[in-house]
XYZ file of C-alpha atoms in Angstrom:
674
model
C 91.606 31.929 45.964
C 90.178 34.746 43.917
C 87.281 36.695 45.176
C 84.803 38.286 42.778
C 83.168 41.425 43.845
C 79.686 41.974 42.404
C 77.588 45.048 42.532
C 74.163 44.980 44.033
C 71.410 45.204 41.346
C 69.554 48.459 41.333
C 65.996 49.210 40.172
C 67.154 50.715 36.925
C 69.204 47.672 35.949
C 66.280 45.261 36.708
C 63.927 47.356 34.544
C 66.407 47.291 31.647
C 66.726 43.516 31.925
C 62.922 43.045 31.914
C 62.574 45.193 28.782
C 65.246 43.167 26.991
C 63.490 39.923 27.902
C 60.115 41.177 26.641
C 61.662 42.338 23.367
C 63.274 38.936 22.859
C 59.933 37.187 23.550
C 58.109 39.407 21.047
C 60.706 38.684 18.392
C 60.407 34.927 19.073
C 56.585 35.071 18.805
C 56.736 36.985 15.528
C 59.137 34.408 14.123
C 56.835 31.565 15.215
C 53.733 33.139 13.645
C 55.580 33.861 10.419
C 56.876 30.283 10.341
C 53.356 28.911 10.904
C 51.941 31.088 8.116
C 54.646 29.897 5.732
C 53.916 26.273 6.705
C 50.193 26.757 6.048
C 50.886 28.370 2.661
C 53.195 25.518 1.748
C 50.576 22.979 2.813
C 47.887 24.685 0.717
C 50.216 24.733 -2.282
C 51.020 21.063 -1.740
C 47.295 20.238 -1.493
C 46.461 22.086 -4.693
C 49.373 20.407 -6.477
C 48.323 17.005 -5.144
C 44.714 17.533 -6.241
C 45.806 18.497 -9.747
C 48.114 15.497 -9.915
C 45.349 13.200 -8.654
C 42.912 14.505 -11.254
C 45.422 14.030 -14.046
C 46.222 10.573 -12.745
C 42.526 9.618 -12.530
C 41.967 10.725 -16.096
C 44.848 8.539 -17.226
C 43.528 5.601 -15.190
C 40.015 5.986 -16.671
C 41.476 5.952 -20.179
C 43.475 2.837 -19.327
C 40.370 1.148 -17.839
C 38.440 1.766 -21.020
C 41.277 0.399 -23.138
C 41.589 -2.669 -20.874
C 37.843 -3.340 -20.990
C 37.851 -3.155 -24.774
C 40.881 -5.420 -24.943
C 39.409 -7.957 -22.502
C 36.065 -8.018 -24.316
C 37.900 -8.761 -27.558
C 39.885 -11.495 -25.760
C 36.675 -13.092 -24.447
C 35.217 -13.032 -27.934
C 38.290 -14.684 -29.351
C 38.243 -17.320 -26.572
C 34.615 -18.123 -27.325
C 35.544 -18.968 -30.977
C 37.372 -22.324 -30.824
C 37.692 -22.747 -34.613
C 39.798 -19.641 -35.177
C 43.532 -20.488 -35.100
C 45.837 -18.649 -32.792
C 43.097 -17.306 -30.607
C 41.438 -18.361 -27.342
C 42.694 -21.197 -25.191
C 45.057 -23.721 -26.722
C 43.729 -27.237 -27.173
C 46.429 -28.889 -25.159
C 46.075 -26.706 -22.055
C 43.467 -27.364 -19.354
C 40.883 -24.592 -18.816
C 41.624 -24.516 -15.088
C 45.258 -23.392 -15.670
C 44.333 -20.417 -17.858
C 44.926 -17.049 -16.142
C 44.234 -13.447 -17.006
C 46.867 -10.937 -16.010
C 45.675 -7.614 -14.658
C 47.401 -4.456 -15.873
C 50.203 -3.266 -13.615
C 49.996 0.440 -12.968
C 53.288 0.612 -11.096
C 55.542 -0.207 -14.101
C 56.567 2.346 -16.676
C 53.722 4.731 -15.977
C 54.760 5.516 -12.436
C 58.509 4.906 -12.153
C 61.248 7.369 -13.086
C 59.204 10.533 -12.807
C 59.196 12.741 -9.736
C 56.182 14.756 -10.821
C 54.022 11.681 -11.517
C 53.660 10.192 -8.044
C 52.053 6.816 -7.677
C 48.263 6.584 -7.383
C 48.467 4.693 -4.119
C 50.789 7.242 -2.534
C 48.329 9.992 -3.387
C 45.598 8.236 -1.499
C 47.658 8.342 1.710
C 46.587 11.397 3.655
C 48.225 13.366 6.419
C 46.815 12.908 9.917
C 46.438 16.670 10.448
C 43.077 18.062 11.562
C 43.016 20.560 8.676
C 42.817 17.858 5.985
C 40.628 15.138 7.589
C 37.003 16.047 8.317
C 35.687 15.197 11.791
C 34.107 11.719 11.865
C 30.916 10.948 13.736
C 31.387 8.630 16.752
C 27.808 8.069 17.967
C 28.014 4.320 17.288
C 24.694 2.469 17.184
C 22.635 5.459 18.334
C 19.816 6.045 15.753
C 20.061 9.242 13.729
C 16.383 9.927 14.482
C 17.418 11.112 17.963
C 19.220 14.091 16.354
C 16.308 15.266 14.168
C 15.416 18.277 16.309
C 19.025 19.089 17.303
C 21.469 21.510 15.674
C 24.239 18.896 15.618
C 24.471 15.436 14.032
C 26.815 13.799 16.592
C 30.229 14.075 18.251
C 33.785 13.675 17.010
C 36.622 11.775 18.702
C 37.348 14.642 21.104
C 33.688 14.957 22.170
C 32.968 18.160 20.236
C 29.599 18.635 18.523
C 29.460 18.202 14.754
C 27.014 20.798 13.460
C 24.629 20.058 10.608
C 25.417 21.418 7.167
C 22.914 23.041 4.872
C 21.956 20.842 1.918
C 21.568 22.276 -1.558
C 19.520 20.791 -4.367
C 21.528 21.748 -7.429
C 21.862 20.120 -10.820
C 25.628 20.354 -10.529
C 25.580 18.075 -7.434
C 23.915 15.096 -9.092
C 27.125 13.044 -8.728
C 27.160 13.486 -4.938
C 25.703 11.148 -2.306
C 24.622 12.306 1.144
C 26.286 10.496 4.080
C 23.663 10.753 6.833
C 25.949 9.493 9.618
C 28.680 12.133 9.110
C 26.428 14.736 7.404
C 28.725 14.933 4.370
C 28.327 14.930 0.630
C 30.524 12.272 -0.923
C 31.415 12.844 -4.576
C 31.426 9.747 -6.722
C 34.393 9.104 -8.957
C 34.052 7.858 -12.513
C 35.259 4.442 -11.499
C 32.553 4.189 -8.813
C 29.915 5.359 -11.294
C 31.023 2.631 -13.694
C 30.720 0.037 -10.913
C 27.201 1.262 -10.056
C 26.202 1.204 -13.732
C 27.463 -2.367 -14.137
C 25.550 -3.518 -11.023
C 22.353 -1.850 -12.337
C 22.767 -3.705 -15.656
C 23.114 -7.034 -13.823
C 26.833 -7.462 -14.518
C 29.761 -8.041 -12.182
C 31.080 -4.865 -10.499
C 34.591 -5.222 -11.949
C 35.179 -5.613 -15.646
C 38.202 -7.899 -15.187
C 36.106 -10.680 -13.612
C 34.995 -13.551 -15.811
C 31.500 -14.639 -14.661
C 31.658 -17.763 -16.846
C 35.010 -19.132 -15.715
C 35.272 -22.956 -15.723
C 34.557 -24.730 -12.420
C 37.604 -25.920 -10.487
C 37.094 -28.819 -8.077
C 39.444 -28.286 -5.137
C 38.936 -31.702 -3.558
C 40.053 -35.013 -4.924
C 39.394 -38.455 -3.411
C 39.381 -42.097 -4.381
C 36.187 -43.210 -5.978
C 34.804 -39.715 -6.533
C 32.526 -41.088 -9.189
C 30.384 -42.629 -6.437
C 28.397 -40.831 -3.743
C 29.725 -40.415 -0.234
C 29.378 -43.429 2.042
C 26.728 -43.477 4.734
C 28.724 -45.657 7.137
C 28.891 -44.659 10.812
C 31.964 -42.931 12.143
C 34.669 -45.360 13.394
C 35.722 -45.369 17.018
C 39.293 -44.339 16.195
C 37.979 -40.874 15.311
C 36.466 -40.423 18.775
C 38.266 -37.733 20.791
C 37.443 -37.834 24.511
C 36.385 -34.541 26.052
C 38.683 -33.293 28.802
C 36.010 -31.081 30.346
C 33.597 -34.029 30.637
C 36.352 -36.156 32.206
C 36.923 -33.449 34.830
C 33.182 -33.338 35.628
C 33.009 -37.132 35.977
C 35.992 -37.217 38.326
C 34.406 -34.427 40.354
C 31.141 -36.385 40.737
C 33.013 -39.597 41.662
C 34.944 -37.754 44.376
C 31.703 -36.263 45.786
C 30.029 -39.718 45.899
C 32.991 -41.225 47.735
C 33.075 -38.403 50.273
C 29.327 -38.724 50.859
C 28.353 -35.271 49.598
C 26.028 -36.804 47.002
C 23.537 -39.304 48.367
C 21.131 -41.515 46.443
C 17.632 -42.524 47.505
C 17.584 -45.954 48.999
C 15.228 -48.455 47.362
C 12.058 -49.137 49.326
C 12.083 -52.439 51.144
C 9.257 -54.756 50.301
C 7.051 -55.739 53.277
C 7.918 -59.052 54.831
C 5.577 -61.990 54.587
C 3.276 -62.291 57.592
C 0.383 -64.517 58.643
C -2.987 -63.173 57.657
C -4.946 -64.535 60.660
C -2.158 -65.270 63.081
C 0.050 -63.249 65.361
C 3.185 -61.815 63.703
C 5.174 -61.919 66.923
C 4.714 -65.671 67.237
C 6.878 -68.169 65.451
C 6.116 -69.295 61.929
C 5.460 -72.795 63.150
C 1.950 -71.758 64.297
C -0.828 -72.930 62.079
C -2.798 -70.480 59.908
C -6.458 -69.694 60.347
C -6.815 -69.163 64.051
C -9.919 -66.972 63.405
C -12.548 -67.566 60.779
C -13.427 -63.843 60.449
C -12.580 -60.418 61.872
C -15.565 -60.574 64.160
C -13.895 -63.495 65.959
C -10.775 -61.457 66.710
C -10.860 -60.292 70.373
C -11.240 -56.540 71.026
C -12.431 -55.763 67.459
C -13.622 -52.121 67.330
C -16.453 -52.379 64.787
C -17.927 -55.621 66.076
C -21.150 -54.191 67.486
C -21.683 -51.818 64.512
C -21.376 -54.601 61.954
C -23.767 -56.794 63.953
C -26.325 -53.984 64.011
C -26.016 -53.350 60.261
C -26.426 -57.051 59.630
C -29.640 -57.055 61.627
C -30.886 -54.100 59.604
C -30.271 -56.056 56.426
C -32.243 -58.952 57.831
C -35.187 -56.659 58.619
C -35.012 -55.056 55.100
C -33.964 -51.660 56.443
C -31.607 -49.340 54.557
C -28.176 -48.867 56.030
C -27.848 -45.187 54.943
C -30.208 -42.944 56.822
C -31.593 -40.038 54.843
C -31.090 -36.690 56.443
C -34.074 -34.380 56.560
C -33.617 -31.098 54.704
C -34.529 -27.938 56.582
C -36.129 -26.005 53.704
C -38.181 -22.852 54.329
C -40.569 -21.061 51.992
C -38.473 -17.894 52.053
C -35.382 -19.752 50.805
C -37.356 -21.019 47.792
C -38.351 -17.501 46.729
C -36.026 -15.882 44.165
C -34.019 -12.905 45.311
C -35.849 -9.732 44.389
C -33.912 -6.823 42.925
C -34.665 -3.433 44.402
C -35.972 -1.107 41.617
C -34.044 1.796 43.171
C -30.807 0.078 42.167
C -31.953 -0.077 38.521
C -32.415 3.657 37.947
C -32.718 5.681 35.718
C -36.155 4.915 34.273
C -39.289 7.077 33.641
C -41.430 7.682 36.710
C -43.509 10.891 36.457
C -45.352 12.836 33.739
C -43.403 15.917 32.724
C -45.081 17.329 29.556
C -48.507 16.880 27.904
C -48.946 17.536 24.194
C -52.534 18.609 23.471
C -53.954 19.627 20.103
C -55.545 16.599 18.447
C -59.336 16.272 18.360
C -59.348 12.477 18.163
C -57.432 9.466 19.435
C -53.686 9.577 18.766
C -52.981 6.343 16.933
C -49.217 6.543 16.322
C -46.180 8.567 17.433
C -42.559 8.631 16.249
C -39.451 10.378 17.636
C -36.746 12.017 15.557
C -33.210 10.555 15.714
C -31.824 13.577 17.630
C -34.706 13.566 20.147
C -35.663 17.219 19.545
C -38.950 16.577 17.695
C -41.810 14.108 17.857
C -44.472 13.399 15.209
C -48.011 12.168 15.890
C -50.941 10.972 13.790
C -54.583 10.917 14.823
C -57.916 9.672 13.564
C -58.986 13.321 13.159
C -56.996 13.342 9.892
C -54.066 15.484 11.041
C -50.336 14.920 11.394
C -48.525 17.155 13.892
C -44.882 17.819 14.775
C -44.131 18.829 18.370
C -41.056 20.246 20.086
C -40.149 17.802 22.868
C -38.758 20.252 25.415
C -41.538 22.884 25.282
C -44.598 20.992 23.984
C -45.089 23.543 21.164
C -46.782 22.375 17.951
C -44.489 23.321 15.056
C -46.377 22.089 11.990
C -49.723 20.524 11.062
C -50.760 18.614 7.939
C -54.401 17.806 7.184
C -54.391 14.585 5.179
C -58.166 14.209 4.817
C -58.765 10.869 6.571
C -57.657 8.863 9.590
C -53.941 8.364 10.034
C -52.861 4.804 10.761
C -49.092 5.078 11.279
C -46.255 7.653 11.236
C -42.520 6.876 11.005
C -39.570 9.280 11.034
C -36.495 8.664 8.867
C -33.635 7.402 11.143
C -30.987 9.644 9.508
C -30.526 13.026 11.285
C -29.649 14.856 8.043
C -32.889 13.743 6.321
C -35.898 15.035 8.327
C -38.465 13.109 6.255
C -41.732 11.744 7.653
C -43.623 8.723 6.268
C -47.396 8.646 6.964
C -49.890 5.898 6.117
C -53.410 7.131 5.299
C -55.861 4.427 4.199
C -54.364 3.039 0.946
C -51.724 5.780 0.530
C -48.256 6.362 1.973
C -47.210 10.024 2.168
C -43.531 11.011 2.277
C -43.493 14.569 3.673
C -40.753 17.181 4.006
C -40.850 18.505 7.586
C -38.727 21.576 6.773
C -36.715 21.295 10.006
C -33.206 20.928 8.609
C -30.718 23.527 7.391
C -30.910 25.219 3.996
C -28.483 22.759 2.445
C -30.421 19.793 3.846
C -33.695 21.281 2.578
C -32.144 21.663 -0.881
C -31.127 17.995 -0.915
C -34.560 16.873 0.320
C -36.366 18.935 -2.337
C -34.193 17.300 -5.019
C -34.867 13.892 -3.474
C -38.648 14.307 -3.399
C -38.929 15.471 -7.012
C -40.737 12.860 -9.095
C -41.081 12.562 -12.839
C -43.370 10.075 -14.516
C -41.461 7.553 -16.633
C -42.044 7.765 -20.377
C -42.111 3.951 -20.674
C -44.606 2.190 -18.377
C -43.269 -0.339 -15.866
C -44.000 -3.900 -16.997
C -42.373 -5.699 -14.036
C -45.618 -5.986 -12.075
C -44.834 -3.360 -9.391
C -47.407 -0.981 -10.884
C -50.241 -3.308 -9.817
C -49.221 -2.927 -6.146
C -47.688 0.582 -5.798
C -47.908 3.689 -7.977
C -45.813 6.820 -7.340
C -47.280 10.348 -7.596
C -46.170 13.824 -6.548
C -48.381 15.614 -4.023
C -48.220 19.384 -4.561
C -50.726 20.131 -1.817
C -48.731 18.549 1.030
C -45.316 18.989 -0.580
C -44.016 15.453 -0.974
C -44.702 12.091 -2.600
C -47.784 9.878 -2.522
C -47.512 6.105 -2.917
C -50.863 4.521 -3.762
C -51.316 0.882 -2.723
C -53.918 -1.679 -3.667
C -54.943 -2.325 -0.041
C -55.005 -0.365 3.217
C -51.535 0.214 4.716
C -51.452 -0.424 8.459
C -47.770 0.190 9.379
C -44.465 1.535 8.019
C -40.923 0.518 9.098
C -37.701 2.287 7.995
C -34.369 0.539 7.414
C -31.508 1.640 9.711
C -29.739 3.391 6.793
C -32.837 5.394 5.901
C -32.878 4.416 2.199
C -35.532 1.641 2.410
C -38.847 1.197 4.190
C -41.431 -1.566 4.355
C -45.217 -1.231 4.319
C -47.701 -3.725 5.718
C -51.228 -4.415 4.479
C -52.925 -6.986 6.646
C -55.632 -7.893 4.138
C -53.590 -7.808 0.951
C -50.663 -9.581 -0.679
C -47.141 -8.445 0.130
C -44.276 -7.637 -2.239
C -41.584 -9.793 -0.612
C -39.058 -12.193 -2.190
C -40.124 -15.211 -0.086
C -43.259 -17.155 0.604
C -45.208 -16.142 3.717
C -47.450 -18.466 5.727
C -50.244 -16.766 7.634
C -51.574 -13.234 7.938
C -48.830 -10.682 8.770
C -49.347 -8.542 11.872
C -46.072 -6.622 12.322
C -42.699 -6.214 10.572
C -39.317 -4.786 11.536
C -35.678 -4.701 10.338
C -32.665 -6.030 12.232
C -30.716 -3.127 13.835
C -27.325 -4.133 12.369
C -27.692 -7.025 9.869
C -29.644 -7.684 6.652
C -32.365 -9.639 8.459
C -36.133 -9.053 8.314
C -38.675 -10.062 10.984
C -42.313 -10.790 10.143
C -44.814 -11.592 12.912
C -47.950 -13.550 12.089
C -50.777 -14.477 14.454
C -48.951 -17.491 15.898
C -45.265 -17.252 14.881
C -42.380 -14.891 14.191
C -40.416 -15.657 11.017
C -36.837 -14.463 10.547
C -35.628 -14.065 6.947
C -32.220 -13.328 5.396
C -32.684 -10.591 2.791
C -29.442 -11.376 0.928
C -30.014 -15.130 0.612
C -33.838 -14.749 0.466
C -34.532 -17.680 2.736
C -35.970 -18.475 6.159
C -33.386 -18.520 8.973
C -35.477 -19.156 12.072
C -39.049 -19.608 13.204
C -40.075 -18.500 16.711
C -43.089 -20.242 18.255
C -44.913 -17.721 20.449
C -47.526 -20.133 21.909
C -49.941 -17.181 22.054
C -53.490 -16.807 20.848
C -52.796 -13.799 18.606
C -49.719 -11.558 18.240
C -50.348 -7.794 18.273
C -46.891 -6.131 18.189
C -43.144 -6.856 18.074
C -39.812 -5.133 18.847
C -36.132 -6.152 18.424
C -33.371 -5.476 20.975
C -30.588 -3.098 19.769
C -28.152 -6.018 20.022
C -30.302 -8.019 17.603
C -30.348 -11.331 19.522
C -33.489 -10.776 21.631
C -37.114 -10.115 20.608
C -40.206 -9.161 22.606
C -43.728 -9.942 21.349
C -47.026 -8.547 22.667
C -50.359 -10.388 22.331
C -54.102 -9.720 22.340
C -54.484 -11.630 25.600
C -52.238 -9.260 27.598
C -49.120 -11.495 27.613
C -45.600 -10.382 26.706
C -43.000 -12.950 25.546
C -39.193 -12.505 25.615
C -37.251 -14.560 23.044
C -33.516 -15.253 23.235
C -32.760 -16.397 19.678
C -29.345 -17.800 20.606
C -30.952 -19.948 23.306
C -34.154 -21.373 21.862
C -37.040 -20.806 19.451
C -39.528 -20.857 22.358
C -40.124 -17.973 24.805
C -37.414 -17.523 27.442
C -39.924 -15.782 29.729
C -43.625 -14.925 29.479
C -44.916 -11.917 31.451
C -48.591 -11.440 32.315
C -49.229 -7.977 33.753
C -51.844 -6.333 31.511
C -55.522 -7.171 31.841
C -56.417 -6.206 28.252
C -54.841 -6.314 24.790
C -51.260 -5.060 24.404
C -51.204 -2.377 21.702
C -47.450 -1.847 21.316
C -44.001 -2.794 22.740
C -40.715 -0.858 22.452
C -36.993 -1.135 23.322
C -34.709 1.746 24.295
C -31.698 2.259 22.011
C -29.023 2.695 24.683
C -30.539 2.036 28.150
C -31.519 -1.490 29.345
C -35.235 -0.620 29.256
C -38.315 -1.868 27.403
C -41.986 -0.965 27.752
C -45.462 -2.187 26.840
C -48.772 -0.306 26.612
C -52.282 -1.712 26.697
C -55.935 -0.875 26.312
C -56.281 -0.949 30.097
C -54.749 2.573 30.173
C -51.412 1.510 31.668
C -47.840 1.409 30.430
C -45.380 -0.943 32.130
C -41.665 -0.156 32.181
C -39.245 -3.103 32.545
C -35.515 -3.349 33.195
C -34.109 -5.786 30.617
C -30.343 -6.262 30.890
C -28.692 -8.458 28.236
C -25.169 -9.598 29.237
C -22.278 -10.181 26.875
C -21.555 -13.448 28.691
C -23.604 -16.098 26.913
C -23.710 -18.258 30.050
C -25.617 -15.561 31.960
C -29.362 -15.233 31.354
C -30.981 -11.835 30.726
C -32.245 -9.964 33.792
C -35.917 -8.914 33.451
C -37.446 -6.849 36.271
C -40.670 -4.719 36.207
C -39.777 -1.304 37.630
C -42.697 1.102 37.030
C -46.402 1.359 36.125
C -47.266 4.587 34.269
C -50.874 5.845 34.280
C -52.630 9.098 33.476
C -54.687 8.653 30.307
C -58.427 9.039 30.837
C -60.626 5.997 30.154
C -64.387 6.423 29.756
C -67.265 4.476 28.277
C -66.665 6.174 24.948
C -62.891 5.821 25.218
C -62.104 2.214 25.954
C -58.914 1.981 23.871
C -56.573 3.259 26.621
C -52.945 3.727 25.514
C -52.490 3.115 21.770
C -48.748 3.645 21.272
C -45.505 4.141 23.227
C -42.011 5.164 22.149
C -38.729 5.813 24.008
C -36.650 8.957 23.628
C -33.543 8.091 21.509
C -31.059 9.530 24.021
C -32.760 9.963 27.407
C -34.569 7.389 29.605
C -37.923 9.021 28.770
C -41.132 7.409 27.496
C -43.819 8.927 25.234
C -47.353 7.484 25.389
C -50.226 8.246 23.010
C -53.742 7.714 24.350
C -57.231 7.486 22.987
C -58.015 10.679 24.940
C -56.159 12.697 22.211
C -53.260 13.492 24.593
C -49.554 12.608 24.317
C -47.658 12.340 27.595
C -43.917 12.460 28.290
C -42.722 10.525 31.364
C -39.237 11.407 32.687
C -36.978 10.055 35.397
């Protein structure tokens, strides 16, 4: 046995050993980094060499492709000429056996040269991360989800793939953008050739013959005849193993009693009709002649009593007396408080006329109101304050005023005796006033009108009032504007009318349909509805009144109200019938005018008795439900004297609010609000 004596390590020796280890580690790290740098340089050199080789190889391949295409095209031409000897397909060979050999690029061009590596080996790439770009792995997720993000997706390791900036340069016209991977793929010449051939309608590859002869791969006996339509023989039937398992399963369940079938119902046994079933069948039939002879029959006494009633000519069914009261027969009355809002009290009075106010008209915005009186003046009032803004003196009694329905054309039409004045109110903006001044300019035509309109209407410019003057042959009683504001109709009760259809009777009132090309004309007895496009009569409403005085159409266009000289008001539902749906008798004297509200379910009537009635008229969209008509308010306030017996001459609703304007013979206009 040998014993080794070792010294104890001191601090100095341990420090020296640590320094040596650190120096060795540094040297090893430096060697590793230098080796990695050399490997990277070698890889870059290899890449550059490979790229140059690939480019040279691609150039050679493109030249070969061109030569092959030229050679093949010449071969196809020679094959298409059968008369030329030594060319095309030989006569003895079948066309199906002819083949075209593709050029082999792995023969003499690629073998025996270390520098010229094969084309297919060049395409093989290393699996290092430096050479292969990161591929997007989002799958079926739409690219629209990444529009507002800085990245386009994630690679295999879950790292974000940032978006690249795209450049629009002429030099990059051969590149295609790959949206999925956010890359620009450069097209090779071969791919460009394929794309060009597809665009020209040719096959993508030049070595494909699109007109090759058809080869039938199947051969059978009697192929000159069509296929037989005979049913399949039983020997071709292959039993299904899964169905056999199911059948055996069901059979086992039936045997074990787990599946039970409904038992057939047993037919009732034959029994004696009049005899006892418990007795033997040897008893004779017909023990009782009827059910009344059977002992302990329940309805015996009742049937005897009914038989006696028949003998005494009494009815068997007794009529029950109905307990009907007078209150149950009365219709349910609607409380007017539930039908608000509607006008109730006088809010503003417009005073300034010296005679009876015959007609009033509200502007489409509801800010202004125009009035015409028999004192020969036309006034425009501000609705909110009652201030008179403008006055025109027309020289004689005004019969009717009508405001243009368009808000950007503040034009007023006034009928004065045989003339119709179209006046500029001057209430619009400067641009609107400029358009209106251009619109109201009139120049006399150099060639006279020979169509016959000159006998009825003649146009003149009125410098005094600042507008146009239309002179008619007879007195004009009313004016009605079309909803678009580019047409209006005038009515002369004692003269002929310029309309494209024949009219029966004296016209009293006219109006346009609120939404369709339909025209309403009211005569003394009837209301005629005409189609302006087809120029024919659509419907005739029979009023059954003595004389019609006024008419108004519901904003929906399917309902019409008509006022009469006898104080009656008729409501017509044109979809329901041509006769009045309801006739209301509230006024004691002649009704002067009727009006509908544009947006609220309200309509009103005014009369010579000095009263204006406000009604709630709800029209439902359900055709099976009848309109609801309820009188809600009586409006009074106009003075009636021995001299003034006309009462209320006109009434109009505010276009936006549930307010009512009334014009009286006492030269006052009143505004009733809710």
